[in-house]
Short mmCIF file of C-alpha atoms and ligand atoms in Angstrom, two decimals:
data_model
loop_
_atom_site.label_atom_id
_atom_site.label_comp_id
_atom_site.label_asym_id
_atom_site.label_seq_id
_atom_site.Cartn_x
_atom_site.Cartn_y
_atom_site.Cartn_z
CA UNK A 1 -16.45 -5.87 -5.60
CA UNK A 2 -18.15 -6.87 -2.09
CA UNK A 3 -15.44 -5.41 0.00
CA UNK A 4 -15.88 -8.40 1.71
CA UNK A 5 -11.77 -8.98 1.73
CA UNK A 6 -11.34 -6.52 3.85
CA UNK A 7 -12.00 -8.00 6.99
CA UNK A 8 -9.22 -10.22 7.12
CA UNK A 9 -6.20 -7.89 7.61
CA UNK A 10 -3.84 -8.63 4.71
CA UNK A 11 -0.19 -8.63 5.01
CA UNK A 12 1.87 -9.47 2.07
CA UNK A 13 4.52 -11.38 3.29
CA UNK A 14 8.62 -10.75 2.12
CA UNK A 15 9.48 -9.69 -0.76
CA UNK A 16 6.10 -9.85 -2.08
CA UNK A 17 5.22 -6.55 -0.35
CA UNK A 18 7.00 -4.67 -2.99
CA UNK A 19 4.77 -5.89 -5.61
CA UNK A 20 1.84 -4.92 -4.31
CA UNK A 21 0.28 -1.43 -3.82
CA UNK A 22 -2.83 -0.42 -2.04
CA UNK A 23 -4.68 2.26 -3.84
CA UNK A 24 -7.19 5.22 -2.10
CA UNK A 25 -9.80 6.15 -4.20
CA UNK A 26 -12.02 4.34 -7.57
CA UNK A 27 -12.33 7.59 -9.55
CA UNK A 28 -10.03 8.47 -12.89
CA UNK A 29 -6.32 8.54 -10.90
CA UNK A 30 -6.86 5.77 -9.02
CA UNK A 31 -7.96 3.03 -11.70
CA UNK A 32 -5.27 4.73 -14.18
CA UNK A 33 -3.07 3.88 -11.03
CA UNK A 34 -4.09 0.55 -10.63
CA UNK A 35 -3.91 -0.46 -14.44
CA UNK A 36 -0.22 1.21 -15.01
CA UNK A 37 0.42 -1.34 -11.97
CA UNK A 38 -0.62 -4.09 -13.55
CA UNK A 39 1.06 -3.72 -16.90
CA UNK A 40 4.28 -3.64 -14.77
CA UNK A 41 3.29 -7.01 -13.04
CA UNK A 42 2.76 -4.95 -9.77
CA UNK A 43 -0.73 -6.15 -7.49
CA UNK A 44 -3.24 -3.54 -6.31
CA UNK A 45 -5.85 -3.26 -3.91
CA UNK A 46 -7.53 0.11 -4.97
CA UNK A 47 -10.28 0.85 -1.50
CA UNK A 48 -13.14 3.29 -2.84
CA UNK A 49 -15.37 4.69 -0.12
CA UNK A 50 -18.28 5.25 -2.17
CA UNK A 51 -20.39 2.18 -1.82
CA UNK A 52 -20.30 1.56 -5.99
CA UNK A 53 -17.47 2.21 -8.62
CA UNK A 54 -18.73 4.96 -10.43
CA UNK A 55 -17.57 8.37 -12.30
CA UNK A 56 -20.36 10.97 -11.39
CA UNK A 57 -20.59 14.45 -13.45
CA UNK A 58 -21.47 15.56 -16.63
CA UNK A 59 -18.58 15.42 -19.72
CA UNK A 60 -15.05 16.42 -19.96
CA UNK A 61 -12.35 17.11 -22.88
CA UNK A 62 -8.89 14.24 -23.27
CA UNK A 63 -6.47 15.96 -24.72
CA UNK A 64 -3.51 14.65 -27.04
CA UNK A 65 -0.52 13.96 -24.00
CA UNK A 66 -4.15 12.18 -22.33
CA UNK A 67 -4.56 10.09 -24.97
CA UNK A 68 -0.77 9.51 -25.46
CA UNK A 69 -0.99 7.28 -21.87
CA UNK A 70 -4.42 5.78 -22.25
CA UNK A 71 -2.63 4.01 -25.18
CA UNK A 72 0.30 3.21 -22.93
CA UNK A 73 -2.31 2.33 -20.23
CA UNK A 74 -3.39 -0.09 -23.12
CA UNK A 75 -7.22 1.10 -23.39
CA UNK A 76 -6.31 3.82 -26.38
CA UNK A 77 -8.29 2.03 -28.39
CA UNK A 78 -11.11 1.71 -26.58
CA UNK A 79 -11.17 5.10 -25.10
CA UNK A 80 -10.93 6.65 -28.68
CA UNK A 81 -14.03 4.64 -29.72
CA UNK A 82 -16.70 6.14 -26.44
CA UNK A 83 -15.10 9.79 -27.23
CA UNK A 84 -16.25 12.19 -30.33
CA UNK A 85 -13.68 14.24 -31.89
CA UNK A 86 -14.93 18.12 -30.68
CA UNK A 87 -13.02 21.08 -32.24
CA UNK A 88 -13.93 23.62 -29.26
CA UNK A 89 -10.36 25.30 -29.20
CA UNK A 90 -10.98 25.75 -32.32
CA UNK A 91 -14.48 27.55 -32.47
CA UNK A 92 -14.87 30.92 -30.30
CA UNK A 93 -17.86 32.81 -30.37
CA UNK A 94 -19.77 35.96 -28.52
CA UNK A 95 -23.26 36.04 -27.14
CA UNK A 96 -24.52 37.24 -30.10
CA UNK A 97 -23.11 33.85 -32.40
CA UNK A 98 -20.55 35.41 -34.44
CA UNK A 99 -17.10 33.66 -34.43
CA UNK A 100 -14.09 35.08 -33.19
CA UNK A 101 -12.07 32.43 -34.80
CA UNK A 102 -13.61 29.70 -36.61
CA UNK A 103 -11.97 25.70 -37.30
CA UNK A 104 -11.36 24.18 -40.73
CA UNK A 105 -13.81 21.86 -40.46
CA UNK A 106 -11.11 19.37 -42.28
CA UNK A 107 -8.59 19.76 -39.67
CA UNK A 108 -8.11 17.20 -37.39
CA UNK A 109 -9.56 17.82 -33.61
CA UNK A 110 -7.43 18.07 -31.17
CA UNK A 111 -9.89 17.39 -28.10
CA UNK A 112 -11.35 14.25 -27.55
CA UNK A 113 -14.72 14.51 -25.44
CA UNK A 114 -16.15 11.93 -23.49
CA UNK A 115 -19.06 11.46 -20.95
CA UNK A 116 -17.23 11.14 -17.70
CA UNK A 117 -18.75 7.68 -16.71
CA UNK A 118 -18.14 6.51 -19.93
CA UNK A 119 -14.18 7.13 -19.74
CA UNK A 120 -14.54 5.75 -16.25
CA UNK A 121 -15.75 2.99 -17.66
CA UNK A 122 -13.09 1.83 -20.38
CA UNK A 123 -10.81 2.43 -16.98
CA UNK A 124 -12.66 -0.16 -15.01
CA UNK A 125 -12.98 -3.01 -17.44
CA UNK A 126 -9.19 -3.05 -17.80
CA UNK A 127 -8.79 -4.04 -14.46
CA UNK A 128 -7.99 -7.41 -13.52
CA UNK A 129 -10.64 -8.48 -11.33
CA UNK A 130 -10.99 -8.78 -7.51
CA UNK A 131 -8.77 -5.50 -7.30
CA UNK A 132 -11.54 -3.18 -6.68
CA UNK A 133 -13.37 -2.70 -3.03
CA UNK A 134 -15.83 -0.45 -2.83
CA UNK A 135 -17.38 1.18 0.52
CA UNK A 136 -13.85 0.95 1.42
CA UNK A 137 -13.11 4.52 3.26
CA UNK A 138 -9.69 4.83 4.96
CA UNK A 139 -9.50 6.92 7.61
CA UNK A 140 -5.55 6.25 9.00
CA UNK A 141 -2.65 5.63 7.99
CA UNK A 142 0.24 4.34 9.91
CA UNK A 143 3.72 3.59 8.37
CA UNK A 144 7.28 1.79 8.92
CA UNK A 145 10.45 1.76 6.18
CA UNK A 146 9.13 -1.80 4.59
CA UNK A 147 5.40 -1.12 4.69
CA UNK A 148 2.20 1.03 5.36
CA UNK A 149 -0.91 -0.25 6.38
CA UNK A 150 -4.10 1.99 6.16
CA UNK A 151 -7.46 1.41 8.03
CA UNK A 152 -10.84 1.23 6.58
CA UNK A 153 -13.70 0.67 9.82
CA UNK A 154 -12.13 -2.07 11.94
CA UNK A 155 -9.84 -3.87 9.02
CA UNK A 156 -6.37 -3.04 7.71
CA UNK A 157 -4.53 -3.64 4.42
CA UNK A 158 -0.95 -3.39 4.31
CA UNK A 159 1.22 -3.21 1.50
CA UNK A 160 4.92 -1.59 0.15
CA UNK A 161 3.65 1.23 -2.06
CA UNK A 162 0.22 3.11 -0.91
CA UNK A 163 -0.88 5.30 -3.98
CA UNK A 164 -3.23 7.95 -2.78
CA UNK A 165 -5.70 9.17 -5.47
CA UNK A 166 -8.33 9.89 -2.97
CA UNK A 167 -8.95 13.64 -4.76
CA UNK A 168 -9.17 17.25 -4.02
CA UNK A 169 -10.24 16.83 -0.33
CA UNK A 170 -8.14 13.58 0.18
CA UNK A 171 -7.72 11.97 3.99
CA UNK A 172 -4.02 10.71 2.73
CA UNK A 173 -3.26 15.05 1.93
CA UNK A 174 -5.27 15.79 5.37
CA UNK A 175 -3.32 13.03 7.24
CA UNK A 176 0.51 12.59 6.32
CA UNK A 177 0.84 16.82 4.90
CA UNK A 178 -1.23 18.37 7.97
CA UNK A 179 0.44 21.74 7.19
CA UNK A 180 -0.62 21.54 3.68
CA UNK A 181 -3.21 24.41 2.78
CA UNK A 182 -6.58 23.36 2.28
CA UNK A 183 -8.22 23.48 -1.02
CA UNK A 184 -8.20 27.23 -2.42
CA UNK A 185 -11.61 28.44 -3.63
CA UNK A 186 -10.60 30.88 -7.15
CA UNK A 187 -13.65 32.55 -7.22
CA UNK A 188 -15.51 31.45 -9.77
CA UNK A 189 -18.29 29.04 -10.14
CA UNK A 190 -20.05 26.85 -12.86
CA UNK A 191 -23.44 25.21 -14.25
CA UNK A 192 -22.55 21.85 -16.02
CA UNK A 193 -25.11 19.77 -18.36
CA UNK A 194 -25.36 17.06 -20.78
CA UNK A 195 -28.55 17.51 -23.31
CA UNK A 196 -29.75 15.53 -26.25
CA UNK A 197 -27.93 17.61 -28.77
CA UNK A 198 -26.62 15.66 -31.94
CA UNK A 199 -24.23 17.06 -33.95
CA UNK A 200 -22.42 19.31 -32.17
CA UNK A 201 -18.79 20.29 -33.50
CA UNK A 202 -17.96 21.81 -29.91
CA UNK A 203 -17.20 25.66 -29.36
CA UNK A 204 -16.91 27.91 -26.57
CA UNK A 205 -18.62 31.22 -26.25
CA UNK A 206 -16.60 33.98 -24.56
CA UNK A 207 -19.05 36.88 -22.61
CA UNK A 208 -18.77 39.00 -20.46
CA UNK A 209 -17.61 38.09 -16.84
CA UNK A 210 -18.20 34.61 -18.34
CA UNK A 211 -18.06 31.25 -21.19
CA UNK A 212 -20.26 28.99 -22.29
CA UNK A 213 -17.71 25.66 -23.21
CA UNK A 214 -19.58 22.96 -25.61
CA UNK A 215 -18.06 19.31 -26.55
CA UNK A 216 -19.83 16.55 -28.35
CA UNK A 217 -19.66 13.43 -26.10
CA UNK A 218 -21.96 10.97 -28.09
CA UNK A 219 -23.45 11.24 -31.15
CA UNK A 220 -26.32 12.66 -30.34
CA UNK A 221 -25.32 14.36 -26.86
CA UNK A 222 -23.46 17.86 -25.74
CA UNK A 223 -21.79 18.50 -22.60
CA UNK A 224 -22.14 22.34 -22.03
CA UNK A 225 -20.36 23.62 -18.80
CA UNK A 226 -20.60 27.61 -17.75
CA UNK A 227 -17.95 29.60 -15.91
CA UNK A 228 -18.35 32.64 -14.47
CA UNK A 229 -17.22 34.43 -10.74
CA UNK A 230 -18.82 33.97 -7.72
CA UNK A 231 -17.95 36.05 -5.01
CA UNK A 232 -17.48 33.05 -2.34
CA UNK A 233 -18.55 29.28 -2.39
CA UNK A 234 -21.46 28.01 -1.54
CA UNK A 235 -23.85 30.58 -2.66
CA UNK A 236 -26.86 28.68 -4.23
CA UNK A 237 -30.35 29.42 -5.77
CA UNK A 238 -33.82 27.76 -5.61
CA UNK A 239 -33.49 26.78 -9.33
CA UNK A 240 -29.96 26.55 -10.59
CA UNK A 241 -31.23 25.95 -14.03
CA UNK A 242 -33.66 29.22 -13.45
CA UNK A 243 -30.66 31.22 -12.45
CA UNK A 244 -28.34 29.92 -15.75
CA UNK A 245 -31.37 30.63 -18.10
CA UNK A 246 -31.50 34.34 -16.44
CA UNK A 247 -27.61 34.65 -17.31
CA UNK A 248 -27.37 32.62 -20.46
CA UNK A 249 -31.13 32.85 -22.03
CA UNK A 250 -30.43 35.43 -24.96
CA UNK A 251 -27.00 33.92 -25.79
CA UNK A 252 -26.97 32.27 -29.99
CA UNK A 253 -28.59 28.70 -30.18
CA UNK A 254 -28.07 26.43 -29.23
CA UNK A 255 -26.63 27.59 -25.52
CA UNK A 256 -30.20 28.16 -24.13
CA UNK A 257 -31.59 24.93 -25.77
CA UNK A 258 -29.25 22.93 -24.49
CA UNK A 259 -29.92 24.16 -20.70
CA UNK A 260 -34.06 24.06 -21.29
CA UNK A 261 -33.40 20.59 -22.55
CA UNK A 262 -31.48 19.36 -19.56
CA UNK A 263 -33.28 18.32 -16.06
CA UNK A 264 -32.85 20.95 -13.60
CA UNK A 265 -32.23 17.97 -11.19
CA UNK A 266 -29.35 17.10 -13.83
CA UNK A 267 -27.59 20.59 -14.11
CA UNK A 268 -24.69 20.35 -11.75
CA UNK A 269 -23.35 23.24 -9.48
CA UNK A 270 -19.76 23.11 -8.23
CA UNK A 271 -17.69 26.18 -7.40
CA UNK A 272 -14.11 25.81 -8.63
CA UNK A 273 -11.24 24.94 -6.36
CA UNK A 274 -7.67 24.59 -6.98
CA UNK A 275 -4.72 23.00 -4.58
CA UNK A 276 -1.31 25.74 -3.80
CA UNK A 277 1.49 23.72 -5.16
CA UNK A 278 2.95 20.91 -1.91
CA UNK A 279 6.63 20.97 -1.71
CA UNK A 280 6.45 17.33 -2.06
CA UNK A 281 4.29 14.89 -3.52
CA UNK A 282 5.39 11.49 -1.52
CA UNK A 283 5.83 10.93 2.15
CA UNK A 284 7.51 7.82 3.09
CA UNK A 285 6.27 5.15 0.78
CA UNK A 286 2.58 7.00 -0.33
CA UNK A 287 2.87 8.74 -2.68
CA UNK A 288 -0.02 11.87 -4.09
CA UNK A 289 -1.47 11.35 -7.42
CA UNK A 290 -4.05 13.16 -9.25
CA UNK A 291 -6.17 15.54 -7.58
CA UNK A 292 -4.97 14.44 -4.07
CA UNK A 293 -2.06 16.26 -5.49
CA UNK A 294 -2.48 19.19 -8.08
CA UNK A 295 -6.32 19.50 -8.20
CA UNK A 296 -6.84 22.17 -10.63
CA UNK A 297 -9.18 24.39 -12.02
CA UNK A 298 -11.17 23.32 -15.47
CA UNK A 299 -9.50 25.50 -16.97
CA UNK A 300 -6.80 24.23 -19.49
CA UNK A 301 -9.08 20.85 -19.65
CA UNK A 302 -6.18 18.80 -18.41
CA UNK A 303 -6.84 17.89 -14.23
CA UNK A 304 -7.95 14.11 -14.97
CA UNK A 305 -5.10 14.15 -18.28
CA UNK A 306 -2.25 14.95 -15.84
CA UNK A 307 -3.99 12.23 -13.54
CA UNK A 308 -3.31 9.54 -16.06
CA UNK A 309 0.04 10.94 -16.64
CA UNK A 310 0.88 10.93 -12.77
CA UNK A 311 0.51 7.06 -13.46
CA UNK A 312 1.85 6.07 -16.26
CA UNK A 313 4.88 7.73 -15.26
CA UNK A 314 4.87 6.38 -12.06
CA UNK A 315 4.71 2.97 -12.92
CA UNK A 316 7.62 3.31 -15.09
CA UNK A 317 9.59 4.45 -12.60
CA UNK A 318 8.99 1.50 -10.59
CA UNK A 319 9.22 -0.93 -13.34
CA UNK A 320 12.26 1.07 -13.96
CA UNK A 321 14.70 2.14 -10.85
CA UNK A 322 16.38 -0.09 -8.17
CA UNK A 323 13.96 0.37 -5.27
CA UNK A 324 10.20 1.74 -4.78
CA UNK A 325 12.29 4.66 -2.96
CA UNK A 326 13.97 5.82 -6.23
CA UNK A 327 10.92 5.06 -7.69
CA UNK A 328 9.30 7.69 -5.32
CA UNK A 329 12.13 10.09 -6.11
CA UNK A 330 11.78 10.28 -9.59
CA UNK A 331 7.88 10.67 -9.67
CA UNK A 332 8.01 13.41 -7.74
CA UNK A 333 11.29 15.23 -9.50
CA UNK A 334 9.27 14.15 -12.80
CA UNK A 335 5.61 15.24 -11.77
CA UNK A 336 5.87 18.15 -9.23
CA UNK A 337 6.78 20.70 -11.98
CA UNK A 338 4.81 19.63 -14.85
CA UNK A 339 2.00 19.41 -12.87
CA UNK A 340 1.86 22.39 -10.39
CA UNK A 341 2.82 24.91 -14.00
CA UNK A 342 -0.37 23.54 -15.63
CA UNK A 343 -2.08 24.37 -12.38
CA UNK A 344 -0.80 27.70 -11.64
CA UNK A 345 -1.58 28.14 -15.70
CA UNK A 346 -4.97 27.22 -15.19
CA UNK A 347 -5.53 29.25 -12.66
CA UNK A 348 -4.80 32.78 -14.49
CA UNK A 349 -6.19 31.28 -17.61
CA UNK A 350 -9.18 30.86 -15.47
CA UNK A 351 -9.05 34.69 -13.66
CA UNK A 352 -8.56 36.39 -17.10
CA UNK A 353 -11.49 34.45 -18.96
CA UNK A 354 -14.33 35.21 -15.44
CA UNK A 355 -12.99 38.58 -15.18
CA UNK A 356 -15.60 41.14 -15.70
CA UNK A 357 -13.65 43.70 -18.28
CA UNK A 358 -11.66 40.86 -19.75
CA UNK A 359 -14.12 39.96 -22.46
CA UNK A 360 -14.15 43.59 -23.85
CA UNK A 361 -10.61 43.93 -24.05
CA UNK A 362 -9.82 40.27 -25.29
CA UNK A 363 -12.64 39.74 -27.82
CA UNK A 364 -11.50 42.51 -30.19
CA UNK A 365 -7.16 41.00 -29.47
CA UNK A 366 -8.73 37.82 -30.51
CA UNK A 367 -10.62 38.98 -33.27
CA UNK A 368 -7.32 40.12 -34.75
CA UNK A 369 -4.88 37.16 -34.34
CA UNK A 370 -4.15 35.42 -37.84
CA UNK A 371 -6.64 32.67 -38.51
CA UNK A 372 -3.28 30.57 -39.84
CA UNK A 373 -2.11 31.54 -36.61
CA UNK A 374 -5.02 30.43 -34.49
CA UNK A 375 -4.96 27.15 -36.63
CA UNK A 376 -1.85 26.07 -35.57
CA UNK A 377 -2.49 26.84 -31.96
CA UNK A 378 -5.57 24.78 -32.09
CA UNK A 379 -3.74 21.55 -33.92
CA UNK A 380 -3.17 18.60 -32.23
CA UNK A 381 0.65 19.52 -31.57
CA UNK A 382 0.10 22.87 -31.65
CA UNK A 383 -0.18 23.86 -27.03
CA UNK A 384 3.13 22.41 -25.42
CA UNK A 385 0.76 21.23 -22.99
CA UNK A 386 -0.75 17.93 -25.20
CA UNK A 387 3.08 17.30 -27.19
CA UNK A 388 4.02 15.35 -23.29
CA UNK A 389 5.10 12.13 -24.54
CA UNK A 390 4.82 8.93 -22.17
CA UNK A 391 7.30 6.35 -21.45
CA UNK A 392 6.75 2.45 -22.06
CA UNK A 393 5.17 0.48 -19.35
CA UNK A 394 5.76 -2.46 -21.77
C1 FAD B 401 -16.24 21.74 -13.88
C2 FAD B 401 -14.81 20.79 -14.08
C3 FAD B 401 -14.50 20.32 -15.37
C4 FAD B 401 -13.44 19.75 -15.41
N1 FAD B 401 -13.57 19.15 -17.21
C5 FAD B 401 -12.05 18.45 -17.02
C6 FAD B 401 -12.04 17.99 -18.77
O1 FAD B 401 -12.29 18.35 -19.27
N2 FAD B 401 -10.56 16.74 -18.75
C7 FAD B 401 -9.86 16.64 -17.63
O2 FAD B 401 -8.57 16.48 -18.46
N3 FAD B 401 -10.09 17.06 -16.57
C8 FAD B 401 -11.39 17.96 -16.05
N4 FAD B 401 -11.46 18.17 -14.47
C9 FAD B 401 -10.88 18.05 -13.47
C10 FAD B 401 -10.86 16.36 -13.41
O3 FAD B 401 -12.30 16.29 -12.76
C11 FAD B 401 -10.15 15.49 -11.85
O4 FAD B 401 -9.01 16.23 -12.53
C12 FAD B 401 -10.16 13.97 -12.07
O5 FAD B 401 -11.35 13.53 -12.37
C13 FAD B 401 -9.52 13.90 -10.88
O6 FAD B 401 -9.53 12.71 -11.12
P1 FAD B 401 -8.90 11.89 -9.13
O7 FAD B 401 -9.41 10.37 -9.70
O8 FAD B 401 -7.65 12.52 -9.03
O9 FAD B 401 -10.13 12.35 -7.96
P2 FAD B 401 -11.05 12.11 -8.04
O10 FAD B 401 -12.01 11.81 -9.02
O11 FAD B 401 -11.96 12.62 -6.96
O12 FAD B 401 -11.68 10.85 -7.44
C14 FAD B 401 -11.15 10.40 -5.97
C15 FAD B 401 -11.76 9.16 -5.67
O13 FAD B 401 -11.29 8.52 -4.15
C16 FAD B 401 -12.77 8.01 -3.31
N5 FAD B 401 -12.20 9.22 -2.04
C17 FAD B 401 -12.23 9.96 -1.66
N6 FAD B 401 -11.57 10.15 -0.24
C18 FAD B 401 -11.55 8.35 -0.12
C19 FAD B 401 -11.02 7.98 1.07
N7 FAD B 401 -10.87 8.53 2.35
N8 FAD B 401 -10.78 6.48 0.86
C20 FAD B 401 -11.48 5.70 -0.55
N9 FAD B 401 -12.18 6.22 -1.14
C21 FAD B 401 -11.99 7.66 -0.93
C22 FAD B 401 -14.03 9.32 -3.81
O14 FAD B 401 -14.83 8.58 -3.12
C23 FAD B 401 -13.63 9.60 -5.66
O15 FAD B 401 -14.20 8.19 -6.22
C24 FAD B 401 -12.37 19.08 -14.67
C25 FAD B 401 -13.11 19.28 -13.44
C26 FAD B 401 -14.39 19.99 -12.58
C27 FAD B 401 -14.67 20.64 -11.82
#
């Protein structure tokens, strides 16, 4: 994993070209893509610009659809071993601590909470050794009918297929989709962290203008996130932690305690962007996957999950279709409607839950939802997005 192989120009010849791919980006989407290709007998080289492969950030949840994709990638069991059941969608509270809705402790938890690094490691450990090249930033892409060549520094690498999983600010998208609009700021910002808070069941607290989410990510640790509106991106405070405590310091236990327990330098601040729908995810033999294709607002907890689905669907199409071009057409036709609908839904959900007047309007309505209906809607097959079934890879 030292990147030295890049000094040679690698251009698999003839027929080998069609079972050899370059993956740009070693995040959850890129690793899932490489693993999916491995499952169907392809070879992949993952180019990651960071000098070391690791997932930064705090926590996340994965829903049943994403867990099924992980099963198909052959790592479902390992993922479940590091994830923690979370009832965040079931336990809905107000800042004074009252429950608008409450999960039944005996019900199966629909989601698993993960430390991001743990889920990333599960994927990384399943990738064949030698496939990953850190410190390799792709700066140019050119292609003819048969192959694509990517440039990293002074070196070039060719393959029959390039999967661009290089995130919301994708270089591949900028180069090959020059007319695509840049990421859209959604008028929302988030503070995130991990605190040593044992035994959290997971919950979501709706407040005026923002919500505080808690997912357990280990027996003794929990992920927290506060999402609220912001007039513009880039607003920063001398003390992000102090600013957040100004906003949620008088909320119910353990909200302030979790923020207090997070070291100031570990409090992460992210302005929320997404992508407007692209007319296609495919240009020749280059295909966009994950956030590069459909970065979405985090409000449905689906961004990484959709990238796992992308990886499985792409590999299944490659395995089943007569040509790579046919497979890319199938992938595009199958993935764009689902991912773009999920992204637009998340955009709307986020706008609703951080709109200042929404709290006063929404809380009385949510209190009136019959508990049985809420329970059904937050059960593992209660949400239509969660019901997705993967194609088989093996
Ligand atoms: C606040 C927040 C909360 C979220 N919560 C959830 C959640 O609960 N559940 C969920 O499923 N999703 C969640 N998401 C979404 C999720 O984080 C993303 O959808 C997911 O991480 C995208 O993975 P990716 O691999 O497509 O992109 P990235 O993780 O961005 O990875 C892209 C990789 O490509 C590399 N790269 C970039 N450019 C180049 C280049 N030119 N050459 C080589 N390498 C390059 C980068 O270094 C990076 O490693 C959340 C997002 C946010 C912002």
